Short mmCIF file of C-alpha atoms in Angstrom, two decimals:
data_model
loop_
_atom_site.label_atom_id
_atom_site.label_comp_id
_atom_site.label_asym_id
_atom_site.label_seq_id
_atom_site.Cartn_x
_atom_site.Cartn_y
_atom_site.Cartn_z
CA UNK I 1 2.35 22.27 -6.21
CA UNK I 2 3.14 18.63 -5.50
CA UNK I 3 2.98 16.24 -2.59
CA UNK I 4 6.76 16.37 -2.14
CA UNK I 5 7.56 20.06 -2.55
CA UNK I 6 10.81 20.95 -0.79
CA UNK I 7 11.78 17.32 -0.14
CA UNK I 8 15.05 15.66 -1.14
CA UNK I 9 15.09 12.00 -2.19
CA UNK I 10 18.15 9.73 -2.29
CA UNK I 11 17.69 7.00 -4.93
CA UNK I 12 20.03 4.14 -5.80
CA UNK I 13 20.07 2.43 -9.19
CA UNK I 14 18.66 5.61 -10.70
CA UNK I 15 20.27 5.44 -14.16
CA UNK I 16 17.41 3.55 -15.79
CA UNK I 17 14.44 1.24 -15.22
CA UNK I 18 12.55 1.60 -11.94
CA UNK I 19 15.14 3.94 -10.38
CA UNK I 20 14.86 6.44 -13.22
CA UNK I 21 11.07 6.20 -13.12
CA UNK I 22 11.09 6.86 -9.34
CA UNK I 23 13.35 9.90 -9.82
CA UNK I 24 11.00 11.35 -12.44
CA UNK I 25 7.80 10.55 -10.52
CA UNK I 26 9.11 12.09 -7.28
CA UNK I 27 10.43 15.11 -9.18
CA UNK I 28 6.92 15.53 -10.68
CA UNK I 29 5.66 15.80 -7.10
CA UNK I 30 8.26 18.48 -6.33
CA UNK I 31 11.24 16.59 -4.89
CA UNK I 32 14.89 17.23 -5.69
CA UNK I 33 16.94 14.09 -6.29
CA UNK I 34 20.26 12.66 -5.15
CA UNK I 35 20.85 9.82 -7.63
CA UNK I 36 23.49 7.14 -7.64
CA UNK I 37 24.12 4.24 -9.98
CA UNK I 38 27.00 1.87 -10.62
CA UNK I 39 26.92 2.71 -14.36
CA UNK I 40 29.04 -0.33 -15.05
CA UNK I 41 29.10 -4.10 -15.36
CA UNK I 42 29.34 -6.67 -12.57
CA UNK I 43 31.29 -9.77 -13.53
CA UNK I 44 28.56 -12.29 -12.65
CA UNK I 45 25.85 -10.44 -14.60
CA UNK I 46 25.36 -11.51 -18.21
CA UNK I 47 22.87 -8.85 -19.33
CA UNK I 48 24.15 -5.33 -20.07
CA UNK I 49 23.98 -3.10 -17.00
CA UNK I 50 23.54 0.67 -16.94
CA UNK I 51 25.91 3.25 -18.40
CA UNK I 52 26.98 6.81 -17.56
CA UNK I 53 24.81 7.92 -20.52
CA UNK I 54 21.77 6.34 -18.82
CA UNK I 55 22.42 8.30 -15.63
CA UNK I 56 22.87 11.51 -17.64
CA UNK I 57 19.49 10.86 -19.28
CA UNK I 58 17.84 10.53 -15.85
CA UNK I 59 19.44 13.85 -14.85
CA UNK I 60 18.17 15.45 -18.05
CA UNK I 61 14.60 14.24 -17.47
CA UNK I 62 14.56 15.43 -13.84
CA UNK I 63 15.92 18.84 -14.84
CA UNK I 64 13.29 19.04 -17.59
CA UNK I 65 10.76 19.06 -14.72
CA UNK I 66 12.53 22.10 -13.21
CA UNK I 67 13.85 20.06 -10.31
CA UNK I 68 17.46 19.78 -9.24
CA UNK I 69 19.46 16.55 -9.27
CA UNK I 70 22.93 15.58 -8.07
CA UNK I 71 23.86 12.37 -9.90
CA UNK I 72 26.93 10.39 -8.90
CA UNK I 73 28.44 7.18 -10.18
CA UNK I 74 28.70 4.98 -7.06
CA UNK I 75 28.57 1.32 -6.11
CA UNK I 76 25.99 0.39 -3.43
CA UNK I 77 28.42 -2.29 -2.23
CA UNK I 78 30.72 0.53 -1.08
CA UNK I 79 29.35 2.32 2.01
CA UNK I 80 31.93 5.09 1.96
CA UNK I 81 31.13 5.84 -1.71
CA UNK I 82 27.43 6.12 -0.81
CA UNK I 83 28.22 8.38 2.14
CA UNK I 84 30.24 10.64 -0.15
CA UNK I 85 27.38 10.76 -2.68
CA UNK I 86 24.88 11.67 0.06
CA UNK I 87 27.24 14.34 1.42
CA UNK I 88 27.73 15.85 -2.03
CA UNK I 89 23.99 15.82 -2.70
CA UNK I 90 23.11 17.24 0.70
CA UNK I 91 25.64 20.07 0.30
CA UNK I 92 23.87 21.18 -2.85
CA UNK I 93 20.20 20.26 -2.25
CA UNK I 94 19.79 20.18 1.53
CA UNK I 95 19.17 17.26 3.89
CA UNK I 96 17.61 13.96 2.79
CA UNK I 97 13.92 13.28 3.57
CA UNK I 98 13.33 10.19 1.44
CA UNK I 99 15.49 7.11 0.79
CA UNK I 100 14.77 4.63 -2.01
CA UNK I 101 17.02 1.55 -1.94
CA UNK I 102 16.24 0.43 -5.47
CA UNK I 103 19.54 -0.82 -6.95
CA UNK I 104 19.57 -4.54 -7.64
CA UNK I 105 20.66 -7.27 -10.01
CA UNK I 106 18.84 -10.33 -11.38
CA UNK I 107 21.39 -12.56 -13.14
CA UNK I 108 19.02 -15.56 -13.39
CA UNK I 109 19.60 -17.58 -16.51
CA UNK I 110 23.17 -16.48 -17.09
CA UNK I 111 26.23 -18.77 -16.97
CA UNK I 112 27.42 -19.82 -13.51
CA UNK I 113 31.02 -21.07 -13.77
CA UNK I 114 31.33 -20.34 -10.03
CA UNK I 115 28.00 -20.83 -8.26
CA UNK I 116 29.36 -19.53 -4.97
CA UNK I 117 30.61 -16.30 -6.54
CA UNK I 118 27.21 -15.86 -8.19
CA UNK I 119 25.31 -16.33 -4.92
CA UNK I 120 27.62 -13.95 -3.06
CA UNK I 121 27.46 -11.27 -5.73
CA UNK I 122 23.66 -11.17 -5.66
CA UNK I 123 23.62 -10.97 -1.85
CA UNK I 124 26.24 -8.20 -1.90
CA UNK I 125 24.26 -5.96 -4.25
CA UNK I 126 20.66 -6.77 -3.33
CA UNK I 127 21.00 -7.11 0.46
CA UNK I 128 24.24 -5.56 1.71
CA UNK I 129 23.76 -2.75 -0.82
CA UNK I 130 20.37 -1.98 0.74
CA UNK I 131 21.85 -1.93 4.25
CA UNK I 132 24.62 0.38 3.01
CA UNK I 133 22.05 2.70 1.41
CA UNK I 134 20.11 3.10 4.65
CA UNK I 135 23.28 3.50 6.71
CA UNK I 136 24.57 6.20 4.37
CA UNK I 137 21.48 8.39 4.70
CA UNK I 138 19.50 7.61 7.86
CA UNK I 139 21.88 8.71 10.67
CA UNK I 140 21.65 12.31 9.45
CA UNK I 141 17.85 11.99 9.23
CA UNK I 142 17.72 10.86 12.87
CA UNK I 143 19.97 13.71 13.94
CA UNK I 144 17.89 16.26 12.04
CA UNK I 145 14.74 14.97 13.75
CA UNK I 146 12.28 15.89 10.98
CA UNK I 147 11.03 12.36 10.25
CA UNK I 148 11.20 10.85 6.78
CA UNK I 149 10.33 7.86 4.64
CA UNK I 150 12.39 4.90 3.46
CA UNK I 151 11.25 2.42 0.80
CA UNK I 152 13.25 -0.74 0.15
CA UNK I 153 12.66 -2.43 -3.19
CA UNK I 154 12.10 -6.12 -2.61
CA UNK I 155 10.19 -8.34 -5.06
CA UNK I 156 7.48 -10.99 -5.22
CA UNK I 157 10.58 -13.16 -4.71
CA UNK I 158 10.85 -11.51 -1.28
CA UNK I 159 7.55 -13.18 -0.34
CA UNK I 160 7.59 -16.36 -2.47
CA UNK I 161 10.12 -18.85 -3.80
CA UNK I 162 8.20 -19.51 -7.02
CA UNK I 163 10.42 -20.78 -9.82
CA UNK I 164 13.38 -21.68 -7.59
CA UNK I 165 15.86 -23.90 -9.45
CA UNK I 166 18.92 -24.23 -7.20
CA UNK I 167 21.05 -21.84 -9.21
CA UNK I 168 23.24 -19.35 -7.38
CA UNK I 169 21.37 -16.51 -9.04
CA UNK I 170 17.79 -17.55 -8.24
CA UNK I 171 18.74 -18.63 -4.70
CA UNK I 172 20.65 -15.40 -4.15
CA UNK I 173 17.81 -13.34 -5.57
CA UNK I 174 15.09 -14.92 -3.39
CA UNK I 175 17.31 -14.92 -0.29
CA UNK I 176 18.38 -11.29 -0.75
CA UNK I 177 14.84 -10.09 -1.45
CA UNK I 178 13.50 -11.97 1.59
CA UNK I 179 16.43 -10.48 3.54
CA UNK I 180 15.30 -7.00 2.53
CA UNK I 181 11.98 -7.70 4.28
CA UNK I 182 13.90 -8.50 7.46
CA UNK I 183 15.83 -5.23 7.18
CA UNK I 184 12.59 -3.34 6.55
CA UNK I 185 10.93 -4.85 9.63
CA UNK I 186 13.80 -4.21 12.00
CA UNK I 187 14.42 -0.72 10.58
CA UNK I 188 10.69 0.13 10.98
CA UNK I 189 10.94 -0.66 14.69
CA UNK I 190 14.27 1.16 15.04
CA UNK I 191 13.12 4.33 13.26
CA UNK I 192 9.46 4.74 14.24
CA UNK I 193 10.29 6.74 17.41
CA UNK I 194 12.03 9.19 15.07
CA UNK I 195 8.91 9.37 12.84
CA UNK I 196 10.87 7.78 10.00
CA UNK I 197 8.69 5.24 8.21
CA UNK I 198 10.10 2.16 6.49
CA UNK I 199 8.22 -0.01 3.99
CA UNK I 200 9.10 -2.47 1.23
CA UNK I 201 7.60 -2.77 -2.26
CA UNK I 202 7.20 -6.13 -3.99
CA UNK I 203 6.88 -5.82 -7.77
CA UNK I 204 6.10 -8.69 -10.08
CA UNK I 205 8.06 -8.68 -13.37
CA UNK I 206 8.61 -5.07 -14.49
CA UNK I 207 9.26 -3.96 -18.05
CA UNK I 208 12.88 -2.81 -17.51
CA UNK I 209 16.24 -3.84 -18.97
CA UNK I 210 16.89 -5.99 -15.85
CA UNK I 211 14.07 -8.33 -16.93
CA UNK I 212 13.54 -7.67 -20.62
CA UNK I 213 16.89 -8.81 -22.03
CA UNK I 214 18.23 -11.68 -24.13
CA UNK I 215 19.54 -13.64 -21.14
CA UNK I 216 16.21 -13.64 -19.28
CA UNK I 217 14.25 -14.29 -22.48
CA UNK I 218 16.26 -17.39 -23.40
CA UNK I 219 16.13 -18.58 -19.77
CA UNK I 220 12.32 -18.34 -19.77
CA UNK I 221 12.16 -20.03 -23.17
CA UNK I 222 14.31 -22.90 -21.87
CA UNK I 223 12.26 -23.18 -18.63
CA UNK I 224 8.60 -22.84 -19.67
CA UNK I 225 7.49 -23.99 -16.20
CA UNK I 226 9.10 -20.93 -14.64
CA UNK I 227 7.26 -18.59 -16.99
CA UNK I 228 3.94 -20.32 -16.26
CA UNK I 229 4.57 -20.04 -12.54
CA UNK I 230 5.27 -16.33 -12.95
CA UNK I 231 1.81 -15.52 -14.32
CA UNK I 232 -0.11 -12.62 -12.80
CA UNK I 233 -3.76 -12.54 -11.78
CA UNK I 234 -4.61 -9.38 -13.69
CA UNK I 235 -4.48 -9.81 -17.47
CA UNK I 236 -1.01 -8.24 -17.89
CA UNK I 237 2.24 -10.18 -18.47
CA UNK I 238 4.36 -7.47 -16.89
CA UNK I 239 3.90 -4.16 -15.13
CA UNK I 240 5.56 -0.85 -15.99
CA UNK I 241 8.13 0.92 -13.84
CA UNK I 242 5.73 3.81 -13.25
CA UNK I 243 3.32 1.44 -11.49
CA UNK I 244 5.95 0.87 -8.81
CA UNK I 245 6.77 4.60 -8.77
CA UNK I 246 3.09 5.41 -8.14
CA UNK I 247 3.10 3.17 -5.07
CA UNK I 248 6.32 4.75 -3.83
CA UNK I 249 4.96 8.26 -4.43
CA UNK I 250 2.09 7.36 -2.09
CA UNK I 251 4.29 5.67 0.51
CA UNK I 252 6.78 8.54 0.82
CA UNK I 253 4.13 11.29 0.90
CA UNK I 254 2.26 12.52 3.98
CA UNK I 255 -0.79 10.70 2.57
CA UNK I 256 0.81 7.59 4.11
CA UNK I 257 2.06 9.21 7.32
CA UNK I 258 0.73 6.30 9.41
CA UNK I 259 1.92 3.51 7.09
CA UNK I 260 5.09 1.79 8.31
CA UNK I 261 6.46 -1.74 8.47
CA UNK I 262 4.38 -2.82 5.49
CA UNK I 263 5.23 -5.29 2.72
CA UNK I 264 3.48 -3.62 -0.22
CA UNK I 265 2.92 -5.82 -3.30
CA UNK I 266 2.62 -4.08 -6.69
CA UNK I 267 2.26 -7.37 -8.46
CA UNK I 268 -0.90 -7.58 -10.57
CA UNK I 269 -2.18 -10.11 -8.03
CA UNK I 270 0.81 -12.45 -8.29
CA UNK I 271 1.00 -13.14 -4.54
CA UNK I 272 -2.81 -13.32 -4.21
CA UNK I 273 -2.94 -16.45 -6.38
CA UNK W 1 -0.94 18.76 4.18
CA UNK W 2 -2.30 16.78 1.27
CA UNK W 3 -2.38 17.89 -2.32
CA UNK W 4 -5.48 16.47 -3.95
CA UNK W 5 -5.07 15.30 -7.51
CA UNK W 6 -8.03 14.77 -9.87
CA UNK W 7 -7.49 11.09 -10.44
CA UNK W 8 -11.16 10.03 -10.39
CA UNK W 9 -12.79 12.42 -12.87
CA UNK W 10 -15.90 10.81 -14.36
CA UNK W 11 -15.91 7.87 -11.93
CA UNK W 12 -18.72 6.83 -9.59
CA UNK W 13 -18.10 5.33 -6.15
CA UNK W 14 -20.47 3.38 -3.87
CA UNK W 15 -19.63 3.81 -0.17
CA UNK W 16 -21.31 2.14 2.81
CA UNK W 17 -21.31 3.69 6.27
CA UNK W 18 -20.88 7.09 4.65
CA UNK W 19 -22.71 9.27 7.20
CA UNK W 20 -19.63 10.03 9.27
CA UNK W 21 -16.13 8.93 10.25
CA UNK W 22 -14.07 7.06 7.65
CA UNK W 23 -17.01 6.68 5.24
CA UNK W 24 -17.62 10.41 5.15
CA UNK W 25 -13.90 11.20 4.77
CA UNK W 26 -13.77 8.73 1.88
CA UNK W 27 -16.81 10.26 0.18
CA UNK W 28 -15.33 13.74 0.52
CA UNK W 29 -11.87 12.67 -0.65
CA UNK W 30 -13.11 10.70 -3.67
CA UNK W 31 -15.39 13.62 -4.60
CA UNK W 32 -12.43 15.99 -4.31
CA UNK W 33 -10.68 13.80 -6.89
CA UNK W 34 -13.67 14.10 -9.23
CA UNK W 35 -15.92 11.11 -8.40
CA UNK W 36 -19.68 11.18 -7.92
CA UNK W 37 -20.90 9.26 -4.87
CA UNK W 38 -23.59 6.71 -4.04
CA UNK W 39 -23.78 6.71 -0.23
CA UNK W 40 -25.66 4.56 2.24
CA UNK W 41 -25.72 4.46 6.02
CA UNK W 42 -27.88 2.86 8.69
CA UNK W 43 -28.28 6.25 10.42
CA UNK W 44 -29.05 4.79 13.82
CA UNK W 45 -27.32 3.01 16.71
CA UNK W 46 -26.63 -0.71 16.70
CA UNK W 47 -27.99 -2.81 19.57
CA UNK W 48 -24.69 -4.20 20.86
CA UNK W 49 -22.48 -1.10 20.68
CA UNK W 50 -21.72 1.37 23.47
CA UNK W 51 -21.46 4.49 21.35
CA UNK W 52 -24.08 6.60 19.62
CA UNK W 53 -24.65 5.54 16.02
CA UNK W 54 -24.84 7.86 13.05
CA UNK W 55 -27.93 9.97 12.35
CA UNK W 56 -29.83 11.20 9.28
CA UNK W 57 -28.31 14.62 10.06
CA UNK W 58 -24.83 13.08 9.73
CA UNK W 59 -25.67 11.65 6.31
CA UNK W 60 -27.10 15.03 5.27
CA UNK W 61 -23.80 16.65 6.28
CA UNK W 62 -21.89 14.18 4.05
CA UNK W 63 -24.21 15.16 1.20
CA UNK W 64 -23.50 18.84 1.87
CA UNK W 65 -19.72 18.27 1.91
CA UNK W 66 -19.76 16.30 -1.36
CA UNK W 67 -21.99 18.83 -3.09
CA UNK W 68 -19.70 21.62 -1.87
CA UNK W 69 -17.05 19.98 -4.11
CA UNK W 70 -19.43 20.34 -7.08
CA UNK W 71 -19.95 16.59 -7.25
CA UNK W 72 -23.25 14.71 -7.26
CA UNK W 73 -24.30 12.34 -4.49
CA UNK W 74 -27.23 9.96 -4.08
CA UNK W 75 -27.55 9.23 -0.36
CA UNK W 76 -29.94 6.63 1.05
CA UNK W 77 -30.66 5.37 4.52
CA UNK W 78 -30.05 1.62 4.21
CA UNK W 79 -28.88 -1.29 6.36
CA UNK W 80 -26.02 -3.39 4.92
CA UNK W 81 -27.63 -6.43 6.60
CA UNK W 82 -30.57 -6.05 4.22
CA UNK W 83 -29.45 -7.20 0.76
CA UNK W 84 -32.54 -5.86 -1.00
CA UNK W 85 -32.00 -2.41 0.52
CA UNK W 86 -28.32 -2.37 -0.53
CA UNK W 87 -29.17 -3.65 -3.98
CA UNK W 88 -31.87 -1.06 -4.63
CA UNK W 89 -29.61 1.76 -3.37
CA UNK W 90 -26.96 0.61 -5.85
CA UNK W 91 -29.52 0.31 -8.65
CA UNK W 92 -31.01 3.76 -8.01
CA UNK W 93 -27.58 5.35 -7.66
CA UNK W 94 -26.26 3.85 -10.87
CA UNK W 95 -29.46 4.87 -12.70
CA UNK W 96 -28.99 8.45 -11.52
CA UNK W 97 -25.21 8.77 -11.92
CA UNK W 98 -24.74 6.60 -14.98
CA UNK W 99 -22.09 4.07 -13.96
CA UNK W 100 -20.09 2.43 -11.17
CA UNK W 101 -16.31 2.15 -10.85
CA UNK W 102 -15.38 2.05 -7.17
CA UNK W 103 -16.87 0.10 -4.27
CA UNK W 104 -15.92 0.91 -0.68
CA UNK W 105 -17.39 -1.52 1.88
CA UNK W 106 -16.74 0.58 4.97
CA UNK W 107 -19.78 0.14 7.24
CA UNK W 108 -18.93 -1.62 10.48
CA UNK W 109 -19.60 -1.80 14.20
CA UNK W 110 -17.43 -2.68 17.18
CA UNK W 111 -17.97 -3.66 20.79
CA UNK W 112 -15.74 -5.34 23.37
CA UNK W 113 -15.87 -8.43 25.56
CA UNK W 114 -13.78 -11.49 26.37
CA UNK W 115 -14.54 -14.02 23.64
CA UNK W 116 -16.45 -16.44 25.86
CA UNK W 117 -18.52 -13.60 27.25
CA UNK W 118 -19.64 -12.20 23.90
CA UNK W 119 -23.44 -12.24 23.80
CA UNK W 120 -25.12 -14.41 21.19
CA UNK W 121 -26.92 -11.41 19.72
CA UNK W 122 -23.78 -9.28 20.00
CA UNK W 123 -21.85 -11.88 17.98
CA UNK W 124 -24.60 -12.14 15.40
CA UNK W 125 -25.02 -8.40 14.95
CA UNK W 126 -21.26 -7.94 14.51
CA UNK W 127 -20.93 -10.74 11.94
CA UNK W 128 -24.10 -9.68 10.12
CA UNK W 129 -22.90 -6.11 9.79
CA UNK W 130 -19.14 -6.45 9.33
CA UNK W 131 -18.97 -9.63 7.25
CA UNK W 132 -22.36 -10.41 5.71
CA UNK W 133 -22.82 -6.68 5.06
CA UNK W 134 -19.59 -6.67 3.03
CA UNK W 135 -20.79 -9.74 1.12
CA UNK W 136 -24.09 -7.97 0.41
CA UNK W 137 -22.16 -4.93 -0.82
CA UNK W 138 -20.06 -7.10 -3.13
CA UNK W 139 -23.05 -9.11 -4.36
CA UNK W 140 -24.98 -5.94 -5.18
CA UNK W 141 -22.14 -4.21 -7.02
CA UNK W 142 -19.92 -6.75 -8.80
CA UNK W 143 -22.56 -7.71 -11.40
CA UNK W 144 -22.83 -4.01 -12.29
CA UNK W 145 -19.06 -3.78 -12.74
CA UNK W 146 -19.01 -6.97 -14.83
CA UNK W 147 -21.85 -5.82 -17.06
CA UNK W 148 -20.21 -2.43 -17.55
CA UNK W 149 -17.02 -4.24 -18.58
CA UNK W 150 -14.57 -1.46 -17.74
CA UNK W 151 -12.87 -2.99 -14.71
CA UNK W 152 -13.14 -1.47 -11.26
CA UNK W 153 -11.69 -1.19 -7.77
CA UNK W 154 -13.29 -2.86 -4.76
CA UNK W 155 -12.01 -1.92 -1.31
CA UNK W 156 -13.03 -3.59 1.96
CA UNK W 157 -12.27 -1.87 5.23
CA UNK W 158 -10.82 -4.58 7.45
CA UNK W 159 -8.69 -3.75 10.50
CA UNK W 160 -5.47 -4.62 12.30
CA UNK W 161 -7.88 -7.11 13.89
CA UNK W 162 -8.27 -8.65 10.41
CA UNK W 163 -4.63 -9.76 10.48
CA UNK W 164 -3.93 -10.26 14.17
CA UNK W 165 -5.92 -11.64 17.09
CA UNK W 166 -6.75 -8.70 19.35
CA UNK W 167 -8.07 -9.31 22.88
CA UNK W 168 -11.65 -8.31 23.74
CA UNK W 169 -12.50 -8.28 20.03
CA UNK W 170 -13.06 -11.95 19.14
CA UNK W 171 -16.29 -11.28 17.25
CA UNK W 172 -14.87 -8.18 15.56
CA UNK W 173 -11.59 -9.96 14.66
CA UNK W 174 -13.54 -12.94 13.25
CA UNK W 175 -15.57 -10.59 11.03
CA UNK W 176 -12.52 -8.59 9.95
CA UNK W 177 -10.49 -11.75 9.19
CA UNK W 178 -13.54 -12.97 7.26
CA UNK W 179 -13.56 -10.04 4.87
CA UNK W 180 -9.89 -10.75 4.06
CA UNK W 181 -10.86 -14.26 2.94
CA UNK W 182 -13.70 -12.93 0.83
CA UNK W 183 -11.43 -10.30 -0.74
CA UNK W 184 -8.73 -12.87 -1.57
CA UNK W 185 -11.22 -15.19 -3.27
CA UNK W 186 -12.77 -12.30 -5.18
CA UNK W 187 -9.34 -11.01 -6.28
CA UNK W 188 -8.69 -14.41 -7.87
CA UNK W 189 -12.08 -14.52 -9.57
CA UNK W 190 -12.14 -10.93 -10.80
CA UNK W 191 -8.54 -10.31 -11.89
CA UNK W 192 -9.36 -11.53 -15.40
CA UNK W 193 -11.98 -8.76 -15.62
CA UNK W 194 -9.55 -6.06 -14.45
CA UNK W 195 -11.57 -5.66 -11.27
CA UNK W 196 -9.18 -5.24 -8.35
CA UNK W 197 -10.06 -6.25 -4.79
CA UNK W 198 -8.01 -5.10 -1.81
CA UNK W 199 -8.44 -4.70 1.96
CA UNK W 200 -7.40 -1.84 4.25
CA UNK W 201 -6.24 -2.42 7.81
CA UNK W 202 -6.47 0.62 10.10
CA UNK W 203 -5.51 0.70 13.77
CA UNK W 204 -7.39 3.17 15.97
CA UNK W 205 -9.05 5.96 14.01
CA UNK W 206 -10.62 9.05 15.57
CA UNK W 207 -14.27 8.52 14.60
CA UNK W 208 -17.66 8.15 16.28
CA UNK W 209 -17.01 4.39 16.56
CA UNK W 210 -15.51 4.81 20.03
CA UNK W 211 -15.40 1.45 21.74
CA UNK W 212 -16.21 2.76 25.21
CA UNK W 213 -16.71 -0.74 26.61
CA UNK W 214 -13.07 -1.64 25.82
CA UNK W 215 -11.39 0.92 28.09
CA UNK W 216 -12.17 -0.84 31.38
CA UNK W 217 -10.92 -4.15 29.92
CA UNK W 218 -7.66 -2.58 28.75
CA UNK W 219 -7.19 -1.07 32.21
CA UNK W 220 -7.97 -4.36 33.93
CA UNK W 221 -5.49 -6.25 31.75
CA UNK W 222 -3.02 -3.37 31.29
CA UNK W 223 0.06 -5.42 32.16
CA UNK W 224 -0.74 -8.54 30.15
CA UNK W 225 -2.87 -7.52 27.17
CA UNK W 226 -2.59 -3.73 26.95
CA UNK W 227 0.77 -3.69 25.12
CA UNK W 228 -0.75 -5.57 22.15
CA UNK W 229 -2.49 -2.34 21.16
CA UNK W 230 0.69 -0.25 20.97
CA UNK W 231 1.77 1.30 17.67
CA UNK W 232 5.35 2.20 16.79
CA UNK W 233 4.96 5.72 15.38
CA UNK W 234 4.64 8.52 17.95
CA UNK W 235 0.99 9.39 17.16
CA UNK W 236 -1.66 7.37 19.01
CA UNK W 237 -4.53 7.38 16.51
CA UNK W 238 -5.08 8.02 12.82
CA UNK W 239 -7.57 10.52 11.43
CA UNK W 240 -10.30 9.40 8.99
CA UNK W 241 -8.47 11.31 6.25
CA UNK W 242 -5.45 8.99 6.60
CA UNK W 243 -7.62 6.02 5.65
CA UNK W 244 -9.33 8.04 2.91
CA UNK W 245 -5.89 8.82 1.41
CA UNK W 246 -5.23 5.10 1.03
CA UNK W 247 -8.72 4.48 -0.37
CA UNK W 248 -8.17 7.24 -2.94
CA UNK W 249 -4.92 5.64 -4.07
CA UNK W 250 -6.45 2.14 -4.28
CA UNK W 251 -9.44 3.58 -6.18
CA UNK W 252 -7.25 5.37 -8.72
CA UNK W 253 -5.40 4.05 -11.75
CA UNK W 254 -2.13 4.69 -9.91
CA UNK W 255 -2.75 1.28 -8.29
CA UNK W 256 -3.93 -0.43 -11.50
CA UNK W 257 -1.61 -3.40 -10.90
CA UNK W 258 -2.41 -3.83 -7.19
CA UNK W 259 -4.92 -6.55 -6.30
CA UNK W 260 -5.38 -9.12 -3.55
CA UNK W 261 -3.38 -6.93 -1.16
CA UNK W 262 -3.82 -6.32 2.58
CA UNK W 263 -2.72 -2.70 3.10
CA UNK W 264 -2.17 -1.63 6.71
CA UNK W 265 -2.55 2.06 7.62
CA UNK W 266 -1.82 1.23 11.21
CA UNK W 267 0.78 3.49 12.85
CA UNK W 268 3.16 0.54 12.65
CA UNK W 269 1.11 -1.66 15.00
CA UNK W 270 1.56 -4.83 12.96
CA UNK W 271 5.34 -4.46 12.68
CA UNK W 272 5.86 -4.65 16.44
#
């Protein structure tokens, strides 16, 4: 018996990293999963993005927990693709109770031949993609009138501008992650009368392929000041994806039934410095 | 509603204000997750409050509820304003239960008045209990955590009034903002020792701390100041167990990378 028995969770960016960890953690608590991921490369992103094999591995690990999963390749920049993924998942698993807008990119440190294209691409995935995710799932939750929980993945860069360097990527990342806080706050007010709670999580650096890759490593090596500024308070250089999943498992469960509109750092004290 | 995990097996928690309300719910919840409990409570009414304080019978009931979970509890009548009393309760509890991992500074009082009409003694009693009492709790426990050298989780119960100015509660809001400052400083100092320090921010909770003297003020200023107290979720108040759920998460290793955080459990009051 888990905290989320009988629930269905819609998770974006679920092929690997935090999204996969969330799918597994929520499945451990009893939830079935509707998973989407781009499973492909975006032109502005220099590090390797997820693959169809990654998404299949997430499906395998959820099924190994005796939970069901409907995994679809879909781009969060495409609202109609997300709607189709939710419809397909709902047809098989039942209506959505939980929404995790997790998909995101962090192209900091990569080449920027076109700074404007870089800025726009980060905003499209990390901000418009989050709006699309909520719009694809929440109208049916309102209509069903059974409440629910939404968690938007922001970042410590949604609360701070530490390390800003004027690049399209770092500006786009901080702006999009701050923008997610604005969406969270207005959605929390919009959805509270329907007993749908909306919160954001703010991880510090997480040990996933979005952060631990050659591009980011050489960027941090070339900009030692950025790395110093990114230090945590607790004696850990990075956190693990499951640490964020543990916070989300609390936020989406009835344990947190009166928690809404909250910016929730999971940051080893980064923002407390 | 809630499935209780066993995340705190072998841990020991010190909880102030544990005779009833949130403190009792926290003792029961942490015990359900496997922790032994060191509990203190004043067990009498404060001078400046307009509700009946806790009693020795209340504290005895907390003891019964913890022991019913097959956990041990050392419960002492002690005033958080008295550092020596807090310190000896901690010392005796740790001697009996073997260690200390979790500190919950929960004891608090509340009364209501326009700021300029708060009585001198009312102000002092509120600050002594809600702020200095939390300092005493930290001062009595942190050296134990440091000497033990295995990290720890320190949780201060603040309030929505610790993040926002609420009318009729100037003294209470000052004390509850104060504990946020203390927690932030401590989080910086103690991160290197893997001791985490966070604050919780409830809105109204259904406990014995009923601020009866606030109702006439809210009615008198219903049009101008009343709306500040509105939540966003449909329910009007939280139950003590809702706060205990958050305490249990902050006390557990699930939150091992969470420190220096102000966590509202507030029915969406702060988002309005």
